[in-house]
CSV table of C-alpha atoms in Angstrom, one decimal:
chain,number,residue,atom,x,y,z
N,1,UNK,CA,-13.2,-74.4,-191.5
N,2,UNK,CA,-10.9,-71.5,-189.9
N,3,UNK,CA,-11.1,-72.1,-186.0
N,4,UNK,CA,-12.7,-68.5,-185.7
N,5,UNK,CA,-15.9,-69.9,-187.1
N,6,UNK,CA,-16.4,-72.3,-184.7
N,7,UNK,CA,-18.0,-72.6,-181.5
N,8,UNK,CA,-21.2,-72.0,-179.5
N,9,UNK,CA,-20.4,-68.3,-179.1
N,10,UNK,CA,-19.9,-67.7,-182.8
N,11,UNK,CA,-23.1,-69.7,-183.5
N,12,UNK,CA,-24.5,-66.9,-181.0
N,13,UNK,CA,-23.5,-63.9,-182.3
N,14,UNK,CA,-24.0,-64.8,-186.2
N,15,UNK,CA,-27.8,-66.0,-185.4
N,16,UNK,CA,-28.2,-62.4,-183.1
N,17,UNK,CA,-27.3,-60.6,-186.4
N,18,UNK,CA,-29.5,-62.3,-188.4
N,19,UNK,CA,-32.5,-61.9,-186.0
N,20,UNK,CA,-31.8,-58.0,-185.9
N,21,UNK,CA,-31.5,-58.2,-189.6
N,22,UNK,CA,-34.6,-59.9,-189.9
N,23,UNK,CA,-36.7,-57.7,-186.8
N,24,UNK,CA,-35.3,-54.7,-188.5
N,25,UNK,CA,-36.3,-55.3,-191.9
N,26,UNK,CA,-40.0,-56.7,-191.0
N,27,UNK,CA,-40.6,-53.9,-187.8
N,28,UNK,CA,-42.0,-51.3,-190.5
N,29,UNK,CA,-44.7,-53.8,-192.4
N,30,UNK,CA,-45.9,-55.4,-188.3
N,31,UNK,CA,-46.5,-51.1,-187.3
N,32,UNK,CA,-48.5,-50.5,-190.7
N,33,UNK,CA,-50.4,-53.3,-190.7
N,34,UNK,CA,-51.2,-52.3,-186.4
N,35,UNK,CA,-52.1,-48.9,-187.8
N,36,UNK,CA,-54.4,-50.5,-190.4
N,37,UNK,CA,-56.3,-52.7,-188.0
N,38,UNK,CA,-56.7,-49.8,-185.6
N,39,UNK,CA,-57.9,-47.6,-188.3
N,40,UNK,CA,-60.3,-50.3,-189.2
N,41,UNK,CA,-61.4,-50.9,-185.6
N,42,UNK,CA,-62.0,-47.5,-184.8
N,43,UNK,CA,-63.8,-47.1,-187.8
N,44,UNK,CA,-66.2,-50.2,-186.5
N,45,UNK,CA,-66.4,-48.4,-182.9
N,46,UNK,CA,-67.9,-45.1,-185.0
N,47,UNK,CA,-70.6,-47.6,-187.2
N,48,UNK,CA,-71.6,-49.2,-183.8
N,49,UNK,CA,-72.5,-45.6,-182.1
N,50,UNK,CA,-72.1,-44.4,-178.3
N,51,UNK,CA,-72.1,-47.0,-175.8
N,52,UNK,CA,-74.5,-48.4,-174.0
N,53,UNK,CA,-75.5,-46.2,-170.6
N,54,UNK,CA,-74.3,-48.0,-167.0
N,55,UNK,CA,-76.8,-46.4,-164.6
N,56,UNK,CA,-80.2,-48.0,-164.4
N,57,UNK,CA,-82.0,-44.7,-164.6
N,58,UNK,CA,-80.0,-43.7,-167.9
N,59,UNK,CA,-80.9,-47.0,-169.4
N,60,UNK,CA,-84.8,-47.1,-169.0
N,61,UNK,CA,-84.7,-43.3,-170.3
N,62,UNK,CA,-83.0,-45.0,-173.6
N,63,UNK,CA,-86.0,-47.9,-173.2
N,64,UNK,CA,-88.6,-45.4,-172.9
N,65,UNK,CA,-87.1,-43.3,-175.9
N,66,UNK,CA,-87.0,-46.6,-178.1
N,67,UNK,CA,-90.3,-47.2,-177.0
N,68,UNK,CA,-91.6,-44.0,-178.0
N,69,UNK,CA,-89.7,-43.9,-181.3
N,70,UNK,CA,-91.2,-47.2,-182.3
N,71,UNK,CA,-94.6,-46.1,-181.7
């Protein structure tokens, strides 16, 4: 083996190409496959419907309403 393709720093910079190659080449199918999920979530957020109210007045209006609605 030539003595230029030897050494720890070699060994270095050869894996460093290969992980760029490898981040590079798999970046674009790890964003899509983000932008699917989030898709997918927000489209689950939506099915669920507004949140629920935080102020104790707001929620027993939305009791009473269920109330009524039931009845």
């Amino acid at each position: 083996m030539p003595p230029g393709m030897m050494g720890c720093d070699v060994l270095i910079n050869k894996l460093t190409k290969i992980l760029f190659t490898h981040i590079k080449h798999n970046l674009p199918a790890i964003v899509e496959d983000i932008r699917v999920k989030l898709r997918e979530t927000e489209a689950d957020l939506v099915d669920l419907g507004p949140p629920l109210p935080s102020e104790d007045s707001e929620k027993q209006h939305l009791l009473w309403n269920m109330v009524t609605e039931f009845v």
